[in-house]
Amino acid sequence: MLSSIKQTDPVVYDLICQEQARQNNSIRMIPSENCVSKAVMQATGSCLTNKYSEGYPGKRYYEGQQITDQVENLARERAKALFGAEAACVQPHSGSPANLATYCALAEPGDTIMGLALPHGGHLTHGWKVSYTGKFFKSVQYELNPETGRLDYDHILEMAKEHKPKILISGSSAYPREIDFSKFDEIAKAVGAYHVSDMAHIAGLVAGKAHMSPVPYADAVTTTTHKTLRGPRGGMVLAKEEHIAAINKAVFPGFQGGPHMHTISALAIALHEAMAPDFATYAAQIVANAKRLAEKLLEYGFDLVSGGTDNHLILMDLRNKGITGKPLAKALDRAHIVTNYNSVPGDTAGPFNPSGLRMGTPAITTRGMKEDQMDLIAGWINTICDNLENEDVIAKCGSEVLELCSQFPLPDTFVQPQ
Ligand code: DSN
C-alpha cells in the first residue's frame, strides 16, 4: 500500500512505518482512538481527494459532481439508516466544527448554552472557557454529583430552570457511565431549550446497541466518526428534519469550504461496516472489556470516577495513590501501554499534570483482546504504578506487553505493518 511513498519520499515512508510499528507494538488505550479497516484506509487515499464539491448533492458550485453527489448521498442515507435519524450532514471536518456549526444553526452568539464542565468529563466545545464555544456564547456548565461522580439530572434541571439556556448539551469525552438522553430531553423541553447531544465517544456503542441512543431524544446529534465508530477522521451531524437546512448552511458556507469527499467515501464504508451483525458483537465486547478492567483495577485499590464504567472508558482518580496522572502515563508509555492523563472532578492540579488517567478499550478490542487480557493489563498498570522510578520493572512489563501484542495482530482486513 505504501510502495509509492517509499519511492517518492523515503523519509515520510520511514516515519509512517515507524508509526505503524508503534501502533502494532503497543496496547493503545486512548479511548478516542481506534484502528480503521483497510477498506476505510484505502478510501481516504483515493482519487476523491482530488475533487472540490462546495455545496450539497444536486446543488454544487463546481461541475464534475456526477460521482461525488452519489458518494455523499450514500453516506447520508447510511448514516440515517444506521442511527434511525431523520436527516444527516456528513461534511463537518471533525467533531469541534460539527459542534460549533450546530450551535450557530440553533442559537445566536451571546445566547446561553449549557454543557458538562471539562474537568467533569465534558468536551472543550461544550462551552469550556478556552474554547470559542465558551466565548461566542454565554456558557453555563453543569458538574457531576460530588458524592456519586455521576450526572445529577435534578441538579441539571435546577440549573436549566435558573439559566434558561437556548441549547442544552448532553454527551461527554471522559464520562464512564451510560447517559440517559431521555432525561436531557425532558429537561430541555421543560425550559424550552434545544437539545444537542455530542455522541462522539459512544457513536460505535450506539450503532452496536451497547449504549442508549440520543437520536430519538435530541434536536441534533453531533459526532466524530473515528472513535468507537471506527471510521475515518471526520465529523457528522444527525438531526430532526426541521433543523437540517440551518445545520447544512452553518457547516457550508458558514464554517467550511469544500467537503473532504475522500473522507466522506471512507465514512460511507465505515457505516456499512457498522451495519454488519459482527459490529454489535464488537461494541458489546468493548464494554465487557472495560467493565472487567475496571473490576480488576478496583481490586488493586485504584479509585475510579463513579466507581466503575458502563461504556468504553475508565477514569482513574490517582489522588489516593499520592501521584498525578502524567508520571504514570509516561511510565506506562515506556512499557508500551498508551493512555492519557486527564483532569478529574474536583481536581486542583493543572491540566498539564492532572490527578487522573483516562483509558479505554476500543482499539484493543479491535485487535481481539478479551477479558483475560484485561486482567493482564490491570496487573501491569498496578505494577508500574507501584514502581514509577524502577526502570527494570517497567522494562520487564514492557517486554510482556510486546509478547501479548504479538499474540493479537490486527485481523487481515486491517492494515498490516510493512
Ligand atoms: N480529543 C478527543 C478525546 O480524546 O476525547 C475528544 O475530541
Coordinates of C-alpha atoms and ligand atoms in Angstrom, one line a residue:
M1 CA 0.0 0.0 0.0
L2 CA 2.9 2.3 0.7
S3 CA 5.2 1.5 -2.2
S4 CA 4.8 4.8 -4.0
I5 CA 5.6 6.7 -0.8
K6 CA 8.7 4.7 -0.4
Q7 CA 9.8 5.6 -3.9
T8 CA 8.9 9.3 -3.7
D9 CA 9.7 10.2 -0.2
P10 CA 11.7 7.6 1.9
V11 CA 11.7 10.0 4.9
V12 CA 7.9 10.1 5.2
Y13 CA 7.8 6.4 4.3
D14 CA 10.1 5.6 7.2
L15 CA 8.1 7.7 9.6
I16 CA 4.8 6.0 8.6
C17 CA 6.4 2.6 9.0
Q18 CA 7.7 3.6 12.5
E19 CA 4.2 4.8 13.5
Q20 CA 2.7 1.6 12.2
A21 CA 5.2 -0.4 14.2
R22 CA 4.4 1.7 17.3
Q23 CA 0.7 1.1 16.9
N24 CA 1.3 -2.6 16.4
N25 CA 3.6 -3.0 19.3
S26 CA 1.6 -1.2 21.9
I27 CA -1.6 -1.6 23.9
R28 CA -3.4 1.5 22.7
M29 CA -5.8 2.6 25.3
I30 CA -6.6 6.2 24.5
P31 CA -10.4 5.9 24.5
S32 CA -10.9 8.2 21.5
E33 CA -8.6 6.1 19.2
N34 CA -9.2 3.0 17.2
C35 CA -7.9 1.3 14.0
V36 CA -9.7 1.5 10.7
S37 CA -10.2 -1.3 8.2
K38 CA -8.1 -1.5 5.1
A39 CA -11.2 -0.5 3.1
V40 CA -11.7 2.7 5.1
M41 CA -7.9 3.5 4.9
Q42 CA -7.8 3.0 1.1
A43 CA -10.8 5.2 0.5
T44 CA -9.1 8.0 2.4
G45 CA -6.2 7.7 0.0
S46 CA -8.4 7.6 -3.2
C47 CA -8.9 9.9 -6.1
L48 CA -11.8 11.6 -4.3
T49 CA -9.2 13.7 -2.6
N50 CA -8.7 15.5 -5.9
K51 CA -12.3 16.9 -6.1
Y52 CA -13.8 20.1 -4.9
S53 CA -17.5 19.9 -4.1
E54 CA -18.7 23.0 -2.4
G55 CA -22.4 22.8 -1.8
Y56 CA -24.6 19.8 -1.3
P57 CA -25.7 17.0 -3.6
G58 CA -27.7 18.4 -6.5
K59 CA -26.6 22.0 -5.7
R60 CA -22.9 22.5 -6.1
Y61 CA -20.8 25.4 -7.2
Y62 CA -18.5 23.4 -9.5
E63 CA -19.2 20.9 -12.3
G64 CA -18.0 17.3 -12.3
Q65 CA -20.1 16.1 -9.4
Q66 CA -21.6 13.1 -11.1
I67 CA -19.9 10.7 -8.7
T68 CA -19.4 12.9 -5.6
D69 CA -23.1 13.5 -5.3
Q70 CA -23.7 9.7 -5.2
V71 CA -20.9 9.3 -2.6
E72 CA -22.3 12.0 -0.3
N73 CA -25.9 10.7 -0.7
L74 CA -24.8 7.2 0.1
A75 CA -23.0 8.3 3.3
R76 CA -26.0 10.4 4.3
E77 CA -28.5 7.5 3.7
R78 CA -26.4 5.0 5.5
A79 CA -26.0 7.4 8.5
K80 CA -29.7 7.9 8.6
A81 CA -30.4 4.1 8.4
L82 CA -27.8 3.1 10.9
F83 CA -28.8 5.6 13.6
G84 CA -32.5 6.0 12.7
A85 CA -32.1 9.7 12.0
E86 CA -34.4 11.9 10.0
A87 CA -31.5 13.8 8.4
A88 CA -27.8 13.9 8.2
C89 CA -24.9 16.2 7.3
V90 CA -21.7 14.3 6.6
Q91 CA -19.5 17.3 5.7
P92 CA -18.1 18.5 9.1
H93 CA -14.3 18.0 9.1
S94 CA -14.4 16.8 12.7
G95 CA -16.3 17.0 16.0
S96 CA -15.4 20.5 17.1
P97 CA -16.6 22.2 13.8
A98 CA -19.7 20.0 13.9
N99 CA -20.5 21.3 17.4
L100 CA -19.8 24.9 16.6
A101 CA -21.9 24.8 13.4
T102 CA -24.8 23.1 15.2
Y103 CA -24.8 25.7 18.0
C104 CA -24.7 28.5 15.4
A105 CA -27.6 26.9 13.5
L106 CA -29.8 26.8 16.6
A107 CA -28.7 29.9 18.5
E108 CA -27.3 33.3 18.1
P109 CA -23.9 34.5 19.5
G110 CA -24.5 35.7 23.1
D111 CA -27.2 33.2 23.7
T112 CA -26.8 30.8 26.7
I113 CA -25.5 27.3 26.1
M114 CA -25.2 24.7 28.9
G115 CA -22.9 21.7 28.9
L116 CA -20.8 19.4 31.1
A117 CA -17.7 21.1 32.5
L118 CA -14.4 19.9 31.1
P119 CA -12.9 18.6 34.4
H120 CA -16.1 16.7 34.9
G121 CA -15.9 14.9 31.6
G122 CA -17.3 17.4 29.1
H123 CA -15.5 18.4 25.9
L124 CA -13.8 21.8 25.2
T125 CA -16.6 22.6 22.7
H126 CA -19.3 22.1 25.3
G127 CA -18.7 25.7 26.3
W128 CA -15.4 25.5 28.2
K129 CA -13.9 28.9 28.7
V130 CA -10.8 28.5 26.4
S131 CA -12.9 27.3 23.5
Y132 CA -14.7 29.8 21.3
T133 CA -17.9 28.0 22.2
G134 CA -17.3 29.5 25.6
K135 CA -16.6 32.9 24.2
F136 CA -19.2 33.3 21.4
F137 CA -22.0 32.1 23.7
K138 CA -22.8 32.7 27.3
S139 CA -21.7 29.4 28.8
V140 CA -23.1 27.8 31.9
Q141 CA -21.5 24.5 33.0
Y142 CA -23.1 21.7 35.0
E143 CA -20.9 19.3 37.0
L144 CA -21.1 15.7 38.3
N145 CA -22.5 14.9 41.7
P146 CA -19.5 15.1 44.0
E147 CA -20.7 12.1 46.0
T148 CA -21.5 9.7 43.2
G149 CA -19.3 11.0 40.4
R150 CA -22.4 10.7 38.1
L151 CA -24.6 13.1 36.3
D152 CA -27.3 14.5 38.6
Y153 CA -30.4 15.1 36.5
D154 CA -32.2 17.0 39.2
H155 CA -29.3 19.4 39.5
I156 CA -29.1 19.9 35.8
L157 CA -32.9 20.6 35.7
E158 CA -32.5 23.2 38.5
M159 CA -29.6 24.9 36.7
A160 CA -31.6 24.8 33.4
K161 CA -34.6 26.5 35.1
E162 CA -32.3 29.2 36.6
H163 CA -30.3 29.9 33.4
K164 CA -32.8 29.1 30.7
P165 CA -30.3 28.0 28.1
K166 CA -31.1 28.2 24.4
I167 CA -29.1 24.9 24.0
L168 CA -28.7 22.1 26.5
I169 CA -25.8 19.9 25.6
S170 CA -25.6 16.2 26.6
G171 CA -22.6 14.0 25.9
S172 CA -19.1 13.8 27.1
S173 CA -15.4 13.0 26.5
A174 CA -14.5 11.4 29.8
Y175 CA -17.6 10.2 31.5
P176 CA -17.6 6.5 32.2
R177 CA -21.4 5.9 32.7
E178 CA -24.4 5.5 30.5
I179 CA -26.1 8.8 29.8
D180 CA -29.9 8.9 30.0
F181 CA -30.7 11.0 26.9
S182 CA -34.4 10.9 27.6
K183 CA -33.8 12.8 30.8
F184 CA -31.9 15.5 28.9
D185 CA -34.8 15.6 26.5
E186 CA -37.3 16.2 29.4
I187 CA -35.1 18.9 30.9
A188 CA -34.7 20.7 27.5
K189 CA -38.4 20.6 26.9
A190 CA -39.2 21.8 30.4
V191 CA -37.1 25.0 29.8
G192 CA -37.8 25.5 26.0
A193 CA -34.2 24.7 25.1
Y194 CA -32.9 22.8 22.1
H195 CA -31.2 19.6 23.0
V196 CA -27.9 19.0 21.2
S197 CA -26.2 15.7 22.0
D198 CA -22.5 15.0 21.3
M199 CA -22.1 11.2 21.0
A200 CA -18.6 11.3 19.6
H201 CA -17.2 8.9 22.1
I202 CA -20.0 6.4 22.1
A203 CA -21.2 6.5 18.4
G204 CA -19.9 3.0 17.8
L205 CA -21.6 1.7 21.0
V206 CA -24.8 3.4 19.9
A207 CA -24.5 1.8 16.4
G208 CA -23.9 -1.6 18.0
K209 CA -26.8 -1.1 20.5
A210 CA -24.4 -1.2 23.5
H211 CA -25.5 2.3 24.7
M212 CA -28.8 4.2 24.7
S213 CA -29.1 6.3 21.5
P214 CA -29.5 10.0 21.8
V215 CA -31.0 10.2 18.3
P216 CA -34.7 9.9 19.3
Y217 CA -34.3 12.4 22.1
A218 CA -32.2 15.3 20.6
D219 CA -32.9 18.0 18.1
A220 CA -29.4 17.4 16.7
V221 CA -26.7 14.8 17.5
T222 CA -23.1 15.6 16.6
T223 CA -20.3 13.1 16.4
T224 CA -16.8 12.4 15.2
T225 CA -16.5 9.3 13.0
H226 CA -13.2 7.8 14.1
K227 CA -13.7 6.8 17.7
T228 CA -15.8 3.7 18.7
L229 CA -17.5 4.1 15.3
R230 CA -14.1 3.0 13.7
G231 CA -14.4 5.3 10.6
P232 CA -12.1 7.9 9.1
R233 CA -11.1 11.2 10.9
G234 CA -14.2 13.3 10.3
G235 CA -17.5 14.6 11.8
M236 CA -21.2 14.3 11.2
V237 CA -24.5 15.8 12.4
L238 CA -27.7 13.8 12.6
A239 CA -30.8 16.0 13.0
K240 CA -34.5 16.3 13.0
E241 CA -35.7 17.3 9.5
E242 CA -36.8 20.7 10.7
H243 CA -33.2 21.7 11.6
I244 CA -31.1 20.2 8.8
A245 CA -31.3 23.2 6.4
A246 CA -29.9 25.5 9.1
I247 CA -27.2 23.0 10.1
N248 CA -26.2 22.4 6.5
K249 CA -26.0 26.2 6.0
A250 CA -23.9 26.6 9.1
V251 CA -21.4 23.9 8.1
F252 CA -21.2 25.3 4.5
P253 CA -20.9 28.2 3.8
G254 CA -20.9 29.2 7.5
F255 CA -17.7 27.5 8.7
Q256 CA -16.3 25.3 6.0
G257 CA -15.4 25.4 2.3
G258 CA -15.1 22.2 0.3
P259 CA -16.0 18.9 1.9
H260 CA -13.4 16.2 2.0
M261 CA -15.0 13.7 -0.4
H262 CA -12.3 11.1 0.2
T263 CA -13.2 11.1 3.9
I264 CA -16.9 11.0 3.2
S265 CA -16.4 7.9 1.0
A266 CA -14.5 6.3 3.8
L267 CA -17.3 7.2 6.2
A268 CA -19.8 5.5 3.9
I269 CA -17.7 2.4 4.1
A270 CA -17.4 2.6 7.9
L271 CA -21.2 3.0 8.2
H272 CA -21.6 -0.1 6.0
E273 CA -19.2 -2.0 8.3
A274 CA -21.1 -0.8 11.4
M275 CA -24.4 -2.2 9.9
A276 CA -22.9 -5.8 9.9
P277 CA -24.0 -8.1 12.8
D278 CA -20.4 -8.5 14.0
F279 CA -20.2 -4.8 14.8
A280 CA -22.8 -5.3 17.6
T281 CA -20.6 -8.1 18.9
Y282 CA -17.6 -5.7 18.8
A283 CA -19.5 -3.0 20.6
A284 CA -20.6 -5.4 23.4
Q285 CA -17.0 -6.7 23.8
I286 CA -15.7 -3.1 24.1
V287 CA -18.0 -2.7 27.1
A288 CA -17.3 -6.1 28.6
N289 CA -13.6 -5.4 28.4
A290 CA -13.8 -2.0 30.1
K291 CA -16.0 -3.5 32.8
R292 CA -13.5 -6.3 33.5
L293 CA -10.6 -3.9 33.5
A294 CA -12.4 -1.6 35.9
E295 CA -13.2 -4.5 38.2
K296 CA -9.6 -5.6 38.4
L297 CA -8.3 -2.0 38.9
L298 CA -10.7 -1.6 41.8
E299 CA -9.4 -4.9 43.3
Y300 CA -5.9 -3.3 43.1
G301 CA -7.2 -0.3 45.1
F302 CA -7.5 2.2 42.3
D303 CA -10.1 4.8 42.8
L304 CA -12.3 5.1 39.7
V305 CA -14.5 8.1 39.0
S306 CA -18.1 6.9 39.6
G307 CA -16.8 3.6 40.9
G308 CA -16.6 1.8 37.5
T309 CA -17.8 2.0 34.0
D310 CA -20.8 1.3 31.7
N311 CA -19.1 2.2 28.5
H312 CA -15.7 2.1 26.7
L313 CA -13.7 4.2 29.2
I314 CA -12.3 4.3 32.7
L315 CA -11.2 7.4 34.5
M316 CA -8.8 6.7 37.4
D317 CA -8.5 9.3 40.2
L318 CA -5.0 8.9 41.4
R319 CA -5.2 11.1 44.5
N320 CA -5.5 8.1 46.8
K321 CA -2.2 6.8 45.4
G322 CA -0.4 10.1 46.1
I323 CA 0.6 10.6 42.4
T324 CA -0.6 12.6 39.4
G325 CA -1.5 11.3 36.0
K326 CA 1.5 12.4 34.0
P327 CA 4.2 10.3 35.6
L328 CA 2.0 7.2 35.4
A329 CA 1.0 7.9 31.8
K330 CA 4.7 8.4 30.9
A331 CA 5.9 5.2 32.7
L332 CA 3.1 3.2 31.1
D333 CA 4.1 4.5 27.7
R334 CA 7.6 3.3 28.3
A335 CA 6.1 -0.1 28.8
H336 CA 4.1 0.3 25.5
I337 CA 0.7 0.9 27.3
V338 CA -0.6 4.2 25.9
T339 CA -3.1 6.2 27.9
N340 CA -3.7 9.9 28.6
Y341 CA -3.5 11.9 31.8
N342 CA -6.8 13.7 32.4
S343 CA -8.5 16.0 34.9
V344 CA -10.9 14.5 37.4
P345 CA -13.8 16.2 39.1
G346 CA -12.6 18.5 41.9
D347 CA -9.1 18.4 40.6
T348 CA -6.8 21.1 42.0
A349 CA -3.8 20.1 39.9
G350 CA -3.4 21.8 36.5
P351 CA -4.4 20.4 33.1
F352 CA -0.7 19.5 32.2
N353 CA -0.3 17.3 35.2
P354 CA -3.8 16.5 36.5
S355 CA -4.8 13.9 39.0
G356 CA -6.4 11.4 36.7
L357 CA -5.6 8.8 34.0
R358 CA -8.1 8.0 31.2
M359 CA -8.1 4.8 29.3
G360 CA -10.4 2.9 27.1
T361 CA -10.9 -0.4 25.2
P362 CA -12.0 0.3 21.6
A363 CA -8.6 -0.2 19.8
I364 CA -7.5 -3.3 21.9
T365 CA -10.9 -4.8 21.3
T366 CA -10.5 -4.4 17.6
R367 CA -7.3 -6.5 18.0
G368 CA -9.4 -9.3 19.5
M369 CA -8.4 -8.9 23.1
K370 CA -10.9 -10.1 25.7
E371 CA -11.4 -10.3 29.5
D372 CA -8.4 -12.5 30.1
Q373 CA -6.1 -9.9 28.5
M374 CA -7.8 -7.1 30.6
D375 CA -6.6 -9.0 33.7
L376 CA -3.0 -8.9 32.4
I377 CA -3.3 -5.2 31.6
A378 CA -4.7 -4.3 35.0
G379 CA -1.8 -6.2 36.6
W380 CA 0.8 -4.3 34.5
I381 CA -0.8 -0.9 35.4
N382 CA -0.7 -1.8 39.1
T383 CA 2.9 -3.0 39.0
I384 CA 4.1 0.1 37.1
C385 CA 2.1 2.4 39.4
D386 CA 4.0 0.9 42.3
N387 CA 7.3 1.2 40.5
L388 CA 7.3 4.5 38.8
E389 CA 11.0 5.0 39.2
N390 CA 12.1 1.4 38.7
E391 CA 13.1 1.1 35.0
D392 CA 13.9 -2.6 35.3
V393 CA 10.4 -3.4 36.4
I394 CA 8.9 -1.1 33.7
A395 CA 11.1 -2.8 31.1
K396 CA 10.0 -6.2 32.2
C397 CA 6.4 -5.3 31.9
G398 CA 7.2 -3.7 28.5
S399 CA 8.6 -7.0 27.2
E400 CA 5.5 -8.9 28.4
V401 CA 3.3 -6.3 26.7
L402 CA 5.2 -6.8 23.4
E403 CA 4.7 -10.6 23.8
L404 CA 0.9 -10.0 24.2
C405 CA 0.8 -7.7 21.2
S406 CA 2.5 -10.3 19.1
Q407 CA -0.3 -12.7 20.0
F408 CA -3.0 -10.2 18.9
P409 CA -2.2 -9.0 15.4
L410 CA -4.9 -6.9 13.7
P411 CA -7.3 -9.1 11.7
D412 CA -6.4 -9.4 8.0
T413 CA -9.0 -6.8 7.0
F414 CA -6.9 -4.2 8.7
V415 CA -3.7 -2.6 7.6
Q416 CA -0.7 -4.7 8.5
P417 CA 2.8 -3.5 9.4
Q418 CA 5.1 -3.0 6.4
Ligands
DSN1 N1 -9.8 14.7 21.7 C1 -10.9 13.8 21.9 C2 -10.7 12.8 23.1 O1 -9.6 12.4 23.2 O2 -11.7 12.6 23.8 C3 -12.2 14.5 22.0 O3 -12.4 15.2 20.9

